[in-house]
Short mmCIF file of C-alpha atoms in Angstrom, two decimals:
data_model
loop_
_atom_site.label_atom_id
_atom_site.label_comp_id
_atom_site.label_asym_id
_atom_site.label_seq_id
_atom_site.Cartn_x
_atom_site.Cartn_y
_atom_site.Cartn_z
CA UNK A 1 -106.67 59.37 -46.02
CA UNK A 2 -103.77 57.75 -44.14
CA UNK A 3 -104.56 56.16 -40.76
CA UNK A 4 -100.92 56.33 -39.51
CA UNK A 5 -97.98 58.61 -39.78
CA UNK A 6 -96.58 58.78 -43.28
CA UNK A 7 -94.63 61.28 -45.30
CA UNK A 8 -97.97 62.79 -46.40
CA UNK A 9 -99.56 62.78 -42.96
CA UNK A 10 -102.95 64.43 -43.38
CA UNK A 11 -105.25 66.54 -41.15
CA UNK A 12 -107.60 63.67 -40.53
CA UNK A 13 -104.88 61.38 -39.28
CA UNK A 14 -103.35 64.16 -37.27
CA UNK A 15 -106.54 65.27 -35.59
CA UNK A 16 -107.46 61.67 -34.75
CA UNK A 17 -104.03 60.84 -33.46
CA UNK A 18 -103.32 64.03 -31.61
CA UNK A 19 -100.10 64.25 -33.65
CA UNK A 20 -98.64 61.14 -32.03
CA UNK A 21 -99.97 57.89 -33.53
CA UNK A 22 -97.02 55.94 -32.15
CA UNK A 23 -98.07 56.92 -28.61
CA UNK A 24 -101.77 56.29 -29.24
CA UNK A 25 -100.98 52.77 -30.28
CA UNK A 26 -100.24 52.07 -26.61
CA UNK A 27 -103.88 52.54 -25.78
CA UNK A 28 -105.69 49.28 -25.22
CA UNK A 29 -108.72 48.29 -27.33
CA UNK A 30 -111.04 47.74 -24.45
CA UNK A 31 -114.65 46.49 -24.45
CA UNK A 32 -117.13 48.01 -22.06
CA UNK A 33 -119.82 46.47 -19.91
CA UNK A 34 -123.52 46.62 -20.50
CA UNK A 35 -124.80 50.12 -21.32
CA UNK A 36 -126.70 52.26 -18.88
CA UNK A 37 -130.38 51.54 -18.67
CA UNK A 38 -133.08 54.18 -18.87
CA UNK A 39 -133.62 56.94 -21.33
CA UNK A 40 -132.38 60.03 -19.47
CA UNK A 41 -134.38 62.99 -20.63
CA UNK A 42 -135.87 61.14 -23.53
CA UNK A 43 -139.61 60.85 -24.14
CA UNK A 44 -140.61 57.47 -22.70
CA UNK A 45 -143.41 57.21 -25.14
CA UNK A 46 -141.06 57.56 -28.08
CA UNK A 47 -142.36 54.43 -29.80
CA UNK A 48 -145.80 55.95 -29.99
CA UNK A 49 -144.66 59.41 -30.99
CA UNK A 50 -144.24 58.71 -34.65
CA UNK A 51 -141.21 59.08 -36.94
CA UNK A 52 -138.07 60.93 -35.88
CA UNK A 53 -136.21 63.14 -38.31
CA UNK A 54 -133.11 65.36 -38.07
CA UNK A 55 -131.27 67.25 -40.87
CA UNK A 56 -127.61 66.82 -40.15
CA UNK A 57 -124.60 68.85 -41.17
CA UNK A 58 -123.86 66.65 -44.15
CA UNK A 59 -127.18 67.92 -45.47
CA UNK A 60 -128.89 64.56 -45.01
CA UNK A 61 -132.39 64.07 -43.66
CA UNK A 62 -131.82 61.36 -41.14
CA UNK A 63 -134.95 59.52 -40.05
CA UNK A 64 -136.13 56.57 -38.00
CA UNK A 65 -139.63 55.09 -37.44
CA UNK A 66 -139.58 56.26 -33.80
CA UNK A 67 -137.34 58.35 -31.54
CA UNK A 68 -134.00 56.52 -31.28
CA UNK A 69 -133.26 54.79 -28.04
CA UNK A 70 -130.30 52.53 -28.96
CA UNK A 71 -127.81 55.24 -29.78
CA UNK A 72 -124.12 54.64 -30.53
CA UNK A 73 -121.88 57.65 -30.83
CA UNK A 74 -118.36 58.93 -31.16
CA UNK A 75 -117.01 59.29 -27.61
CA UNK A 76 -116.88 63.10 -27.54
CA UNK A 77 -120.36 63.37 -29.06
CA UNK A 78 -121.71 60.81 -26.60
CA UNK A 79 -120.27 62.87 -23.76
CA UNK A 80 -122.06 65.97 -25.02
CA UNK A 81 -125.36 64.10 -25.27
CA UNK A 82 -124.82 62.76 -21.75
CA UNK A 83 -124.60 66.34 -20.48
CA UNK A 84 -128.09 66.88 -21.90
CA UNK A 85 -129.49 63.73 -20.32
CA UNK A 86 -129.35 61.53 -23.40
CA UNK A 87 -127.51 58.24 -22.75
CA UNK A 88 -125.93 56.07 -25.44
CA UNK A 89 -125.46 52.32 -25.47
CA UNK A 90 -122.13 52.26 -27.19
CA UNK A 91 -119.21 54.53 -28.07
CA UNK A 92 -116.29 54.55 -30.51
CA UNK A 93 -113.19 56.77 -30.20
CA UNK A 94 -110.80 57.51 -27.32
CA UNK A 95 -112.64 56.28 -24.22
CA UNK A 96 -110.39 54.38 -21.96
CA UNK A 97 -106.66 54.99 -21.38
CA UNK A 98 -104.07 52.21 -21.07
CA UNK A 99 -104.37 52.33 -17.25
CA UNK A 100 -108.17 51.81 -17.41
CA UNK A 101 -109.12 55.37 -16.66
CA UNK A 102 -111.59 57.44 -18.66
CA UNK A 103 -110.06 59.38 -21.57
CA UNK A 104 -110.47 63.15 -21.49
CA UNK A 105 -112.88 62.88 -24.39
CA UNK A 106 -115.31 60.80 -22.31
CA UNK A 107 -116.26 63.84 -20.23
CA UNK A 108 -118.59 63.05 -17.36
CA UNK A 109 -119.74 59.64 -18.73
CA UNK A 110 -119.36 56.52 -16.62
CA UNK A 111 -117.45 54.53 -19.17
CA UNK A 112 -118.25 51.29 -17.36
CA UNK A 113 -121.80 51.68 -18.49
CA UNK A 114 -121.21 51.89 -22.24
CA UNK A 115 -120.02 49.30 -24.69
CA UNK A 116 -116.74 50.37 -26.18
CA UNK A 117 -116.70 49.21 -29.82
CA UNK A 118 -113.52 51.09 -30.76
CA UNK A 119 -110.97 52.81 -28.59
CA UNK A 120 -108.38 54.14 -31.08
CA UNK A 121 -108.48 55.59 -34.55
CA UNK A 122 -109.59 53.24 -37.31
CA UNK A 123 -110.92 50.67 -34.80
CA UNK A 124 -114.58 49.81 -34.95
CA UNK A 125 -116.00 46.39 -33.95
CA UNK A 126 -118.89 45.92 -36.42
CA UNK A 127 -120.05 42.75 -34.67
CA UNK A 128 -120.34 44.50 -31.29
CA UNK A 129 -122.09 47.42 -32.97
CA UNK A 130 -124.63 45.13 -34.66
CA UNK A 131 -125.26 43.33 -31.38
CA UNK A 132 -126.38 46.62 -29.80
CA UNK A 133 -129.21 46.74 -32.32
CA UNK A 134 -128.52 50.45 -33.02
CA UNK A 135 -131.27 52.82 -33.94
CA UNK A 136 -128.89 55.69 -34.68
CA UNK A 137 -125.18 56.39 -35.04
CA UNK A 138 -123.99 59.92 -34.12
CA UNK A 139 -120.58 61.49 -34.70
CA UNK A 140 -118.89 64.68 -35.78
CA UNK A 141 -117.58 65.66 -39.20
CA UNK A 142 -114.47 67.69 -39.96
CA UNK A 143 -114.27 67.23 -43.70
CA UNK A 144 -117.47 65.69 -44.93
CA UNK A 145 -116.71 62.22 -43.62
CA UNK A 146 -118.02 60.46 -40.51
CA UNK A 147 -115.47 61.03 -37.73
CA UNK A 148 -113.87 57.84 -36.42
CA UNK A 149 -115.91 55.63 -38.81
CA UNK A 150 -113.26 53.59 -40.66
CA UNK A 151 -113.29 53.89 -44.41
CA UNK A 152 -112.72 50.19 -44.84
CA UNK A 153 -115.93 49.20 -42.99
CA UNK A 154 -117.89 52.37 -43.48
CA UNK A 155 -120.49 50.92 -45.87
CA UNK A 156 -121.20 47.96 -43.59
CA UNK A 157 -121.46 50.20 -40.52
CA UNK A 158 -123.75 52.77 -42.19
CA UNK A 159 -125.92 49.98 -43.50
CA UNK A 160 -126.86 48.91 -39.99
CA UNK A 161 -128.48 52.11 -38.81
CA UNK A 162 -129.02 55.73 -39.89
CA UNK A 163 -126.18 58.09 -39.08
CA UNK A 164 -126.12 61.84 -38.19
CA UNK A 165 -123.10 64.09 -38.15
CA UNK A 166 -122.49 67.47 -36.59
CA UNK A 167 -119.89 69.70 -38.28
CA UNK A 168 -116.89 70.82 -36.22
CA UNK A 169 -114.65 71.77 -39.12
CA UNK A 170 -114.94 73.69 -42.40
CA UNK A 171 -117.15 76.69 -41.86
CA UNK A 172 -118.23 75.56 -38.39
CA UNK A 173 -117.42 77.68 -35.32
CA UNK A 174 -117.60 76.60 -31.68
CA UNK A 175 -120.88 78.44 -31.03
CA UNK A 176 -122.47 76.94 -34.14
CA UNK A 177 -121.38 73.40 -33.27
CA UNK A 178 -122.82 73.91 -29.78
CA UNK A 179 -126.19 75.03 -31.20
CA UNK A 180 -126.32 72.10 -33.58
CA UNK A 181 -125.43 69.58 -30.89
CA UNK A 182 -128.12 71.06 -28.63
CA UNK A 183 -130.65 70.82 -31.48
CA UNK A 184 -129.77 67.17 -31.92
CA UNK A 185 -130.13 66.52 -28.16
CA UNK A 186 -133.49 68.26 -28.13
CA UNK A 187 -134.73 66.16 -31.01
CA UNK A 188 -133.75 63.07 -29.08
CA UNK A 189 -135.82 64.16 -26.07
CA UNK A 190 -133.51 66.44 -24.03
CA UNK A 191 -135.28 69.04 -21.85
CA UNK A 192 -133.59 72.30 -22.96
CA UNK A 193 -135.40 74.15 -20.19
CA UNK A 194 -133.83 72.03 -17.47
CA UNK A 195 -132.07 74.25 -14.90
CA UNK A 196 -128.60 72.80 -15.45
CA UNK A 197 -128.91 73.30 -19.25
CA UNK A 198 -130.16 76.87 -18.96
CA UNK A 199 -127.47 77.67 -16.40
CA UNK A 200 -124.76 76.06 -18.52
CA UNK A 201 -125.67 78.14 -21.53
CA UNK A 202 -125.72 81.31 -19.43
CA UNK A 203 -122.31 80.37 -18.01
CA UNK A 204 -120.95 79.84 -21.51
CA UNK A 205 -122.18 83.23 -22.66
CA UNK A 206 -120.63 84.90 -19.59
CA UNK A 207 -117.37 83.10 -20.25
CA UNK A 208 -117.30 84.34 -23.82
CA UNK A 209 -117.73 87.88 -22.47
CA UNK A 210 -114.81 87.27 -20.12
CA UNK A 211 -112.55 86.31 -23.08
CA UNK A 212 -113.56 89.50 -24.92
CA UNK A 213 -112.85 91.55 -21.81
CA UNK A 214 -109.45 89.81 -21.21
CA UNK A 215 -108.26 90.46 -24.79
CA UNK A 216 -109.24 94.13 -24.48
CA UNK A 217 -107.70 94.55 -21.07
CA UNK A 218 -104.42 92.82 -22.06
CA UNK A 219 -103.96 93.63 -25.76
CA UNK A 220 -101.13 92.26 -27.85
CA UNK A 221 -100.87 88.85 -26.14
CA UNK A 222 -99.92 86.38 -28.89
CA UNK A 223 -101.12 82.81 -28.58
CA UNK A 224 -99.46 79.80 -30.22
CA UNK A 225 -101.47 76.58 -30.60
CA UNK A 226 -99.28 73.54 -30.51
CA UNK A 227 -99.18 69.77 -30.20
CA UNK A 228 -96.14 67.73 -29.34
CA UNK A 229 -95.10 64.29 -30.55
CA UNK A 230 -91.76 62.43 -30.12
CA UNK A 231 -90.35 63.77 -33.39
CA UNK A 232 -92.42 66.82 -34.33
CA UNK A 233 -94.02 69.92 -32.94
CA UNK A 234 -97.26 70.86 -34.73
CA UNK A 235 -98.08 74.59 -34.86
CA UNK A 236 -101.82 74.93 -35.68
CA UNK A 237 -103.52 77.63 -37.69
CA UNK A 238 -106.49 79.38 -35.99
CA UNK A 239 -108.41 79.46 -39.29
CA UNK A 240 -109.63 75.88 -39.68
CA UNK A 241 -110.88 74.54 -36.34
CA UNK A 242 -114.26 75.51 -34.82
CA UNK A 243 -112.85 76.38 -31.38
CA UNK A 244 -109.96 78.55 -32.62
CA UNK A 245 -112.07 80.40 -35.17
CA UNK A 246 -114.48 81.31 -32.34
CA UNK A 247 -111.67 82.34 -29.99
CA UNK A 248 -110.39 84.62 -32.78
CA UNK A 249 -113.80 86.21 -33.07
CA UNK A 250 -113.62 87.01 -29.39
CA UNK A 251 -110.42 88.99 -29.93
CA UNK A 252 -107.73 86.37 -29.25
CA UNK A 253 -104.54 87.14 -31.26
CA UNK A 254 -102.95 84.02 -32.65
CA UNK A 255 -99.63 83.23 -34.20
CA UNK A 256 -100.44 81.90 -37.67
CA UNK A 257 -97.99 79.36 -39.18
CA UNK A 258 -96.59 80.19 -42.59
CA UNK A 259 -96.35 76.76 -44.25
CA UNK A 260 -99.33 74.55 -43.60
CA UNK A 261 -99.27 70.87 -44.28
CA UNK A 262 -101.78 69.07 -46.49
CA UNK A 263 -105.29 69.86 -45.30
CA UNK A 264 -104.37 73.24 -43.95
CA UNK A 265 -104.51 72.56 -40.19
CA UNK A 266 -100.92 72.86 -39.03
CA UNK A 267 -97.23 73.28 -39.83
CA UNK A 268 -94.99 70.33 -38.88
CA UNK A 269 -91.77 71.45 -37.26
CA UNK A 270 -88.83 69.27 -36.33
CA UNK A 271 -87.82 69.81 -32.70
CA UNK A 272 -84.69 71.56 -33.93
CA UNK A 273 -87.00 74.18 -35.44
CA UNK A 274 -89.67 74.22 -32.82
CA UNK A 275 -88.69 77.69 -31.70
CA UNK A 276 -89.64 79.19 -35.06
CA UNK A 277 -92.70 80.98 -33.71
CA UNK A 278 -92.55 83.13 -30.55
CA UNK A 279 -95.66 83.68 -28.44
CA UNK A 280 -96.77 84.82 -25.04
CA UNK A 281 -99.09 81.93 -24.39
CA UNK A 282 -99.02 78.35 -25.66
CA UNK A 283 -102.29 76.43 -25.95
CA UNK A 284 -100.98 72.83 -25.81
CA UNK A 285 -103.01 69.90 -27.09
CA UNK A 286 -104.28 67.94 -24.08
CA UNK A 287 -105.29 64.67 -25.79
CA UNK A 288 -104.04 61.37 -24.51
CA UNK A 289 -101.83 60.65 -27.49
CA UNK A 290 -99.80 63.92 -27.26
CA UNK A 291 -96.80 64.92 -25.18
CA UNK A 292 -97.63 67.06 -22.15
CA UNK A 293 -95.40 69.63 -20.38
CA UNK A 294 -93.73 67.02 -18.14
CA UNK A 295 -92.91 64.93 -21.25
CA UNK A 296 -91.58 67.99 -23.09
CA UNK A 297 -89.04 69.11 -20.52
CA UNK A 298 -86.27 67.18 -22.28
CA UNK A 299 -86.83 69.03 -25.53
CA UNK A 300 -84.38 71.96 -25.47
CA UNK A 301 -86.24 74.06 -28.01
CA UNK A 302 -89.51 73.67 -26.08
CA UNK A 303 -87.79 74.84 -22.86
CA UNK A 304 -86.47 77.89 -24.67
CA UNK A 305 -89.88 79.09 -25.93
CA UNK A 306 -90.69 82.44 -24.23
CA UNK A 307 -94.16 81.31 -23.10
CA UNK A 308 -92.67 78.13 -21.64
CA UNK A 309 -89.99 80.02 -19.76
CA UNK A 310 -92.69 82.27 -18.34
CA UNK A 311 -94.85 79.32 -17.31
CA UNK A 312 -97.64 80.56 -19.62
CA UNK A 313 -98.88 77.18 -20.93
CA UNK A 314 -102.57 76.39 -21.01
CA UNK A 315 -104.09 73.05 -22.03
CA UNK A 316 -106.07 73.08 -25.27
CA UNK A 317 -109.11 70.90 -25.55
CA UNK A 318 -108.41 70.12 -29.23
CA UNK A 319 -111.61 68.09 -29.59
CA UNK A 320 -114.12 69.80 -27.36
CA UNK A 321 -117.15 68.10 -25.94
CA UNK A 322 -119.86 70.23 -27.54
CA UNK A 323 -122.09 70.96 -24.56
CA UNK A 324 -122.36 74.40 -23.07
CA UNK A 325 -121.25 73.03 -19.67
CA UNK A 326 -117.93 71.71 -21.01
CA UNK A 327 -117.23 74.66 -23.34
CA UNK A 328 -117.91 77.19 -20.68
CA UNK A 329 -114.95 75.78 -18.73
CA UNK A 330 -112.75 76.01 -21.85
CA UNK A 331 -113.58 79.73 -22.28
CA UNK A 332 -113.10 80.49 -18.58
CA UNK A 333 -109.61 78.91 -18.64
CA UNK A 334 -108.76 80.83 -21.81
CA UNK A 335 -109.91 84.14 -20.36
CA UNK A 336 -107.83 83.58 -17.26
CA UNK A 337 -104.74 82.64 -19.27
CA UNK A 338 -104.90 85.79 -21.41
CA UNK A 339 -105.82 88.06 -18.48
CA UNK A 340 -102.86 86.83 -16.40
CA UNK A 341 -100.29 86.60 -19.31
CA UNK A 342 -97.32 88.88 -19.43
CA UNK A 343 -95.82 90.03 -22.78
CA UNK A 344 -92.71 87.90 -23.23
CA UNK A 345 -92.38 87.39 -26.99
#
């Protein structure tokens, strides 16, 4: 699959780039400092506990001689493990923005305490990875591949340590991806009975109920999921991403694009045609490499969208951090957006 914008720009490149690879190129490839010490909620006697095994969502039985301690993960997956008390030594994927701040996908992690071995799509420093003496690599999978593991160096990377992937595409839904990430964290030593974990799951379930209630109390609200780049506006289908499929199951009514690009994730619209779909609420991609409302003010067709005129724009966490704590916030914001929306389309 292409790693940059081409005439046949695919879903993998789009998802990674947030629809704006030219902007993402501005992010610096930054190396981190020494990773955090300690093992969080992990079993301190892991070495004596015997082999560790986990069946991942690629159908592979991943195993190590002892519970992994030197874990390297895709940034968003690492952020989810962090929420469960499982630290990682290194990360790859959007971690640090050009101004040195933590990327949105880093969640609550202190990025100064992890080694950044790749900060943008298709970047992965194999030498830094090997130096961490990894026991396990963890990432997501959208399409059967290891997310943010470059094809060119995949074999070398996967030869250094076992790898586990959690599905966030295909048949996966948000709730299922959350369950699987929690199962992985538990296998790595997370205490799933910890108060913050129990409370976060309860909060998530309550937030899901709020979305159901909002869609019933304010029926007919149409939601358009979009992502902006300098040249194109991407209108996403609700039928291929784990988060949107779950929102749909809760009663959210989405605008479905008619002509999806290769991969079936979105329709690419020139800015002249960005007003093709009318909606009451716009869920706008919040990733670093995409245009945000302030950037989009100069786009005339954006300004004319009914939802934009009404100020009914809500950030979309396009690549969620799959912990109950982070996803509860996403659902709470969605419920509020639908509950408060006026019919304007």
